[in-house]
Coordinates of C-alpha atoms in Angstrom, one line a residue:
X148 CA 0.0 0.0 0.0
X149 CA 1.2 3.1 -1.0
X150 CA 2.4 5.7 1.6
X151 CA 2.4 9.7 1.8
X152 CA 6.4 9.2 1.9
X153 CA 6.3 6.9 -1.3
X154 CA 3.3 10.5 -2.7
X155 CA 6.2 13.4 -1.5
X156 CA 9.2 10.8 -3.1
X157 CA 7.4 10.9 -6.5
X158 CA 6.1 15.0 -6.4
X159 CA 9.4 16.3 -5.2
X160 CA 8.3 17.9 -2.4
X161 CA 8.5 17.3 1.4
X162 CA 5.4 15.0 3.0
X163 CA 4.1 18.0 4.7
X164 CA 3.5 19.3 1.2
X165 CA 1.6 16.5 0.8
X166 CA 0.0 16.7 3.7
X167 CA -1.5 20.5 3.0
X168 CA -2.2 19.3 -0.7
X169 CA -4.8 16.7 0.4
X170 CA -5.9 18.1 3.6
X171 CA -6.1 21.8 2.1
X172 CA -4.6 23.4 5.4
X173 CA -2.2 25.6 3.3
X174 CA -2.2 27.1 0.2
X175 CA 0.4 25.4 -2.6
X176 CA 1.4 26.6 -5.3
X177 CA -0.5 25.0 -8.2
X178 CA 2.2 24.0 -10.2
X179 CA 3.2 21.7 -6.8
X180 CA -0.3 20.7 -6.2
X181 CA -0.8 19.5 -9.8
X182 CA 2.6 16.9 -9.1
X183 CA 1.3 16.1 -6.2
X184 CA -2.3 15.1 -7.1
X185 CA -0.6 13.3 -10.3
X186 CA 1.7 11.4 -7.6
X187 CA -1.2 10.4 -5.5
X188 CA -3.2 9.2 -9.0
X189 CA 0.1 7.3 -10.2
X190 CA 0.3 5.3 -6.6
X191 CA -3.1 5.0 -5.7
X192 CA -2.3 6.8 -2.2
X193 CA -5.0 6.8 0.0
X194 CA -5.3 8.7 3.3
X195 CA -6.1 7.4 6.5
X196 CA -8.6 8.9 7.5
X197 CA -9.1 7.3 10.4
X198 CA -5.6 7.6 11.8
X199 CA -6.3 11.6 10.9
X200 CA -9.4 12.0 12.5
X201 CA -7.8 10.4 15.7
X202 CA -5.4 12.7 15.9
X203 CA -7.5 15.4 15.7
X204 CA -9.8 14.2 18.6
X205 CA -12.8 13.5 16.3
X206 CA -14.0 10.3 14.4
X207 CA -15.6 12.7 11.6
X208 CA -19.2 10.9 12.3
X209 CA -22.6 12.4 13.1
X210 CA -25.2 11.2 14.7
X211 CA -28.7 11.6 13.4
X212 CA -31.8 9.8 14.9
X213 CA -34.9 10.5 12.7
X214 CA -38.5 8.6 14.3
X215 CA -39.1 7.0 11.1
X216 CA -36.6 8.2 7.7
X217 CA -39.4 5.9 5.7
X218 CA -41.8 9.0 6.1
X219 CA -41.1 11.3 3.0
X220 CA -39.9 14.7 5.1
X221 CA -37.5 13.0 7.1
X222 CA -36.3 11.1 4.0
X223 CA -35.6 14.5 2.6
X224 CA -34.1 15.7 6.0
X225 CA -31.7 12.9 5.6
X226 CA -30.7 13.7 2.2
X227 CA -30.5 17.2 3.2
X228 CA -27.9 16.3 6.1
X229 CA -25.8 13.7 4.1
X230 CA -24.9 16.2 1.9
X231 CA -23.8 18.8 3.8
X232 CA -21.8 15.9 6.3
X233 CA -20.0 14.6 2.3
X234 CA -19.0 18.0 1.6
X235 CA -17.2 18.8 5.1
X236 CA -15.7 14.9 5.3
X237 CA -18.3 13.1 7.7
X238 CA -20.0 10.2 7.9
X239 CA -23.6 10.0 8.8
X240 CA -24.9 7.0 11.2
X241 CA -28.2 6.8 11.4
X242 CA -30.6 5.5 13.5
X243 CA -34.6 4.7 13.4
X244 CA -36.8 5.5 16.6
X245 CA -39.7 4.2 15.7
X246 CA -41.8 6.9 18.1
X247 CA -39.9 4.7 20.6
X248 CA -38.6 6.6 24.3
X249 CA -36.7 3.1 24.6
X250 CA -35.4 2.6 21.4
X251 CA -34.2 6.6 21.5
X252 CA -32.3 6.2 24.2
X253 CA -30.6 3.4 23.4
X254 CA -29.3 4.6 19.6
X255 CA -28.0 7.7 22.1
X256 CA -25.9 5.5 24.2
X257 CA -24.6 3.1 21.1
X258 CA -23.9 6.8 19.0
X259 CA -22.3 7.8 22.2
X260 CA -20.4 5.1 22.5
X261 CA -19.3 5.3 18.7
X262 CA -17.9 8.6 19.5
X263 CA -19.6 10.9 17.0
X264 CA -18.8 14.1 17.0
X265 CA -22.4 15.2 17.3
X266 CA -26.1 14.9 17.0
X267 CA -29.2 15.8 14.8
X268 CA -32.2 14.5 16.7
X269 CA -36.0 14.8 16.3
X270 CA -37.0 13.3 19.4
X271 CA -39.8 11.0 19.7
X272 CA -43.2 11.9 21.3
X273 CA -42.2 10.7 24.8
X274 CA -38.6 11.6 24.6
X275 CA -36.4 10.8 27.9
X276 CA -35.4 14.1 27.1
X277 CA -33.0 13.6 30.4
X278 CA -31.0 11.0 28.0
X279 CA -30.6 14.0 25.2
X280 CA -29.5 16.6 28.1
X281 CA -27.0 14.1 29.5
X282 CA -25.3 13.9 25.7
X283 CA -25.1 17.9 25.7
X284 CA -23.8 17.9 29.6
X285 CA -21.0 15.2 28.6
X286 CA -19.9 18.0 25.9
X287 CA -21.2 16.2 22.3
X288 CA -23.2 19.1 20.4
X289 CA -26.7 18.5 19.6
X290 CA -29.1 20.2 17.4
X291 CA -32.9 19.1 17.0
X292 CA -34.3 18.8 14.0
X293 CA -37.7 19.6 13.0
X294 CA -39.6 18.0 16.3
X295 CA -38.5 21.7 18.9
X296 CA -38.1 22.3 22.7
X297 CA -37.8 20.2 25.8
X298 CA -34.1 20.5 26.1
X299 CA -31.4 23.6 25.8
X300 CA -29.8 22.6 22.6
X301 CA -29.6 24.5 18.6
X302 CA -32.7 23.8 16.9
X303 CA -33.9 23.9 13.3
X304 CA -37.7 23.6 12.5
X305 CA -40.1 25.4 10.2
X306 CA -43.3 27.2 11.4
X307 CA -46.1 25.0 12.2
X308 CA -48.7 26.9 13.7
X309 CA -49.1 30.1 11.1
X310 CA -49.5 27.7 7.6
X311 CA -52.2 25.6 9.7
X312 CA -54.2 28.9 10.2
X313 CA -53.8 30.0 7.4
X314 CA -55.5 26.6 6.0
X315 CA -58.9 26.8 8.9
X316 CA -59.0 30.4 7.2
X317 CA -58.7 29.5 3.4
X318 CA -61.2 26.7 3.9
X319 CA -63.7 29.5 5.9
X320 CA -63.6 31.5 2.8
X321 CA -64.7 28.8 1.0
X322 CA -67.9 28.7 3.2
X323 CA -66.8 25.6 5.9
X324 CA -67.5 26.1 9.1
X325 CA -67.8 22.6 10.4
X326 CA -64.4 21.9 9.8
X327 CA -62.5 18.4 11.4
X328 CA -58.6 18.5 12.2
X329 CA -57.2 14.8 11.6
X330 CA -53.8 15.9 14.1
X331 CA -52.2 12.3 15.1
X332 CA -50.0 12.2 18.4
X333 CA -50.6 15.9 20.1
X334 CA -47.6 14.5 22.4
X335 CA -45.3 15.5 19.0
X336 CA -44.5 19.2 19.2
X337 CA -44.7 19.9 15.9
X338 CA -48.6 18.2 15.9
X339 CA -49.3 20.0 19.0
X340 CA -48.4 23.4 17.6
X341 CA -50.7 22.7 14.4
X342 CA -53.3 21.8 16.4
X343 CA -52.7 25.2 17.8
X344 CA -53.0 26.7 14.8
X345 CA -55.9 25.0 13.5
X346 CA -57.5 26.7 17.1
X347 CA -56.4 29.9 16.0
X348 CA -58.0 29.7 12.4
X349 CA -61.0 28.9 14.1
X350 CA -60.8 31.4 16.6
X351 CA -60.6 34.1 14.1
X352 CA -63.2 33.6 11.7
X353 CA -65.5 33.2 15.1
X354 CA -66.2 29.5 15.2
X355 CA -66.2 27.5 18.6
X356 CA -64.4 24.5 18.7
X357 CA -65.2 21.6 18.8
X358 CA -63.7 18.3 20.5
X359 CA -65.2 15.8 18.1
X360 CA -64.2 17.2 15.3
X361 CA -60.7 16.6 16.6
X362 CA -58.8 13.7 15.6
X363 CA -55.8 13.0 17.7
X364 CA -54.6 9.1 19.1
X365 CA -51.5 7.2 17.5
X366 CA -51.2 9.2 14.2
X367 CA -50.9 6.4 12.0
X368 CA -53.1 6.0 9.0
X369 CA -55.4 2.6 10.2
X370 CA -55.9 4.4 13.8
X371 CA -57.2 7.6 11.8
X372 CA -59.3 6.0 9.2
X373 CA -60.9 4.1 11.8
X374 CA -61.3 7.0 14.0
X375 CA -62.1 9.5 10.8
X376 CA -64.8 7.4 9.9
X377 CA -66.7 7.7 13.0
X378 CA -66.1 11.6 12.8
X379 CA -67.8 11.7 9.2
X380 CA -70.9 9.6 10.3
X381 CA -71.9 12.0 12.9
X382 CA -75.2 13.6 12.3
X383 CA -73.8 16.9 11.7
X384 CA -70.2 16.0 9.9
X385 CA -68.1 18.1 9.0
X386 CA -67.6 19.4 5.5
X387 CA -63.9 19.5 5.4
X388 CA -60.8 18.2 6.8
X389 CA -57.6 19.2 7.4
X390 CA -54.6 16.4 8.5
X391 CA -51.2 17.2 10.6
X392 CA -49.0 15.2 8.9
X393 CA -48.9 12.7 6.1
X394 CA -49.6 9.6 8.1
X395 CA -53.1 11.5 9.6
X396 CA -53.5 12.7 5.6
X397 CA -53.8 9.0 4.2
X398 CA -56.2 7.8 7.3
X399 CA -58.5 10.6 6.4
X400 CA -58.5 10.0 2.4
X401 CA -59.2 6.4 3.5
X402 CA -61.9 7.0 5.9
X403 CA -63.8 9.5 2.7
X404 CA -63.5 6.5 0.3
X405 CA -65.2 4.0 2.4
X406 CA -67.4 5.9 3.0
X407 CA -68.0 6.8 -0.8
X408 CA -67.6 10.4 -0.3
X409 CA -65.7 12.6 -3.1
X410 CA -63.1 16.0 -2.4
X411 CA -64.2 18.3 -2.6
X412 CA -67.6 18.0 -3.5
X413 CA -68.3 16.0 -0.5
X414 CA -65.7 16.9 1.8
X415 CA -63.2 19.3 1.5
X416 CA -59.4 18.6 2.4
X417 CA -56.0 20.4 3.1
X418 CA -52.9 19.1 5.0
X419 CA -49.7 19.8 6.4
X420 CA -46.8 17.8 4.6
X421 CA -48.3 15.3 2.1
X422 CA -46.8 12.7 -0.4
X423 CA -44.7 13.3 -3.1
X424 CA -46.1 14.7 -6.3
X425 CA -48.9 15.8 -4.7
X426 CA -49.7 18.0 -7.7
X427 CA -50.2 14.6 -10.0
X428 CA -53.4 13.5 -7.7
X429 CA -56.4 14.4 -9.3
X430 CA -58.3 16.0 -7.7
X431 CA -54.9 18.2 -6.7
X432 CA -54.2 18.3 -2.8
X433 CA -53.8 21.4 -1.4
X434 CA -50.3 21.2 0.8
X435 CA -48.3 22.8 3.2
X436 CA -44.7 21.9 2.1
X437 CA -41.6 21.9 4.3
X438 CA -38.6 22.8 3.2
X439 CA -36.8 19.2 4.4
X440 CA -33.9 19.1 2.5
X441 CA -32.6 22.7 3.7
X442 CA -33.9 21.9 7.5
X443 CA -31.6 19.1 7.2
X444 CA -28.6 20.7 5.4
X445 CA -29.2 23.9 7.6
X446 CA -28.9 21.8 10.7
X447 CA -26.0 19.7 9.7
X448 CA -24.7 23.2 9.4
X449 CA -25.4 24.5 12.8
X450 CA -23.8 21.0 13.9
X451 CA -20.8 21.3 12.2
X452 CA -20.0 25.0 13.5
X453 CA -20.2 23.9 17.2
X454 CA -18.0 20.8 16.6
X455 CA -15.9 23.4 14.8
X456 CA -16.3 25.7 17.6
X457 CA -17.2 28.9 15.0
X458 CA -20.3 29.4 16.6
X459 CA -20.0 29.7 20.7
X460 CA -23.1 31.4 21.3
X461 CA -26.3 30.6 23.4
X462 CA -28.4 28.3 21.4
X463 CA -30.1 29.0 18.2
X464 CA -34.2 28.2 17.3
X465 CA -34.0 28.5 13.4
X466 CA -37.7 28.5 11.9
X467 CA -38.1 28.0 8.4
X468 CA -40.6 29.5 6.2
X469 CA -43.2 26.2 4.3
X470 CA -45.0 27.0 1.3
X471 CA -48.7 26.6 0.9
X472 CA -49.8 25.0 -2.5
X473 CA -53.6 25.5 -2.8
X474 CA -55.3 22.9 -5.7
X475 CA -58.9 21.7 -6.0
X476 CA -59.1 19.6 -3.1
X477 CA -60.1 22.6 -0.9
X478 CA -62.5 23.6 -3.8
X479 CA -60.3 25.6 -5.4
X480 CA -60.2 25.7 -9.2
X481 CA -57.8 23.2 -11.1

């Protein structure tokens, strides 16, 4: 195997040379750091990176615990982080909650062990947020992603509460006033502060709430259609919907086709994240999108400046902006 000795021998130069060529800590002149990078092609030198990251204190790994990377917005959260961990030189280990406080906790003390550098978490409903503030006491930075409070630590989210308003409201204007929220696992901060919102809507176009209308329970799509189902038989149902997230989104499109009922001429649905290509359903779903792939890459970020120590300042709550995309399954025009 070829060694940075055998790399310097070849280019001329010293193995420090080297050494700044591949690690860019010093600028070289480029006629040396074209014979170098020629030397490394013609004897297939490869760095240890390993060996370097030990001797800089860090195993160039991160951390990041998503509750379920199946579900399209962490998927693009992922992507999001991966690429901002390639370009700076780490590798991503990830791990899979499942919504479980058990299975969090453990992935924590088995990343812990590993000796990453840091973590991206979005903690679980039930989080033993005492497990995530015993990581940040032991010095390993930690930013959440997406899922926001509980412990002192960087965050990076987008704004629940103002898009799901703005949804109760667009829906009013389309004459609703018996509108249902389908909202999933309230213990999730990001549900609980839609639910907030879809309270506010309501509150500011004058309609009283009410509590069967409301959806909450597991979040997962047989637990809402089941539960959805009962909603739209009352004897006063409602005459739209709006879901939290994209688990709660399927339940309730299930729930309207057993039941035979068409969007929006029956019922009238919105929701908060969706699937992909939303716009290809016909009838179009209207959809608040997240920006996943920049809370992800904005976070890794944030992460990588703490392990860097360029950023020493309290911690930061970054809220991104979503983007409504209104289509006819509110009842507006194709």
């Amino acid at each position: 195997m070829a060694t940075i000795s055998d790399v310097a021998r070849i280019a001329g130069v010293s193995t420090s040379t080297v050494s700044h060529v591949i690690n860019g800590t010093r600028p070289v002149r480029d006629e040396t750091r074209t014979r170098v990078e020629e030397a490394v092609k013609a004897t297939g030198y490869r760095r240890d990176s390993l060996a370097r990251a030990l001797r800089r204190s860090r195993t160039d790994s991160i951390g990041l615990i998503l509750t379920d990377v199946s579900e399209p917005a962490f998927a693009a959260m992922a992507r999001g982080v991966e690429r901002e961990a390639m370009a700076a030189g780490c590798t991503v280990l990830l791990a899979n909650s499942g919504e479980d406080p058990e299975l969090e906790a453990r992935a924590l003390e088995v990343l812990a062990e590993r000796r990453v550098d840091g973590l991206l978490i979005a903690p679980v409903a039930r989080s033993h947020r005492e497990a995530i503030t015993a990581v940040i006491d032991q010095g390993t930075p930690v930013v959440l992603i997406d899922r926001l409070g509980g412990v002192k630590a960087d965050q990076v989210g987008v704004d629940n509460t103002a898009p799901m308003r703005e949804l109760v409201l667009h829906l009013v204007a389309h004459g609703h006033r018996r509108i249902a929220l389908a909202a999933g696992d309230t213990g999730v901060s990001t549900i609980a502060e839609r639910r907030r919102g879809y309270l506010e809507g309501l509150d500011e176009a004058g309609i009283t709430a009410d509590d069967a209308l409301v959806v909450t329970g597991s979040g997962r799509a047989d637990d809402t259609r089941e539960r959805m189902t009962g909603v739209l038989r009352q004897p006063q149902p409602p005459t739209a919907v709006v879901a939290a997230g994209t688990e709660t989104a399927v339940g309730v499109l299930a729930a309207a086709k057993e039941l035979g009922l068409t969007t929006p001429e029956d019922i009238a649905f919105a929701t908060f994240d969706g699937f992909p290509h939303t716009d290809l359903f016909r009838p179009g779903i209207t959809t608040v999108t997240q920006p996943a792939h920049e809370i992800g890459a904005t976070a890794m970020q944030l992460l990588l400046s703490r392990i860097d120590r360029t950023l020493t300042s309290r911690p930061r709550t970054i809220r991104l902006e979503p983007e409504i995309t209104y289509r006819e399954s509110c009842g507006c025009p194709a």
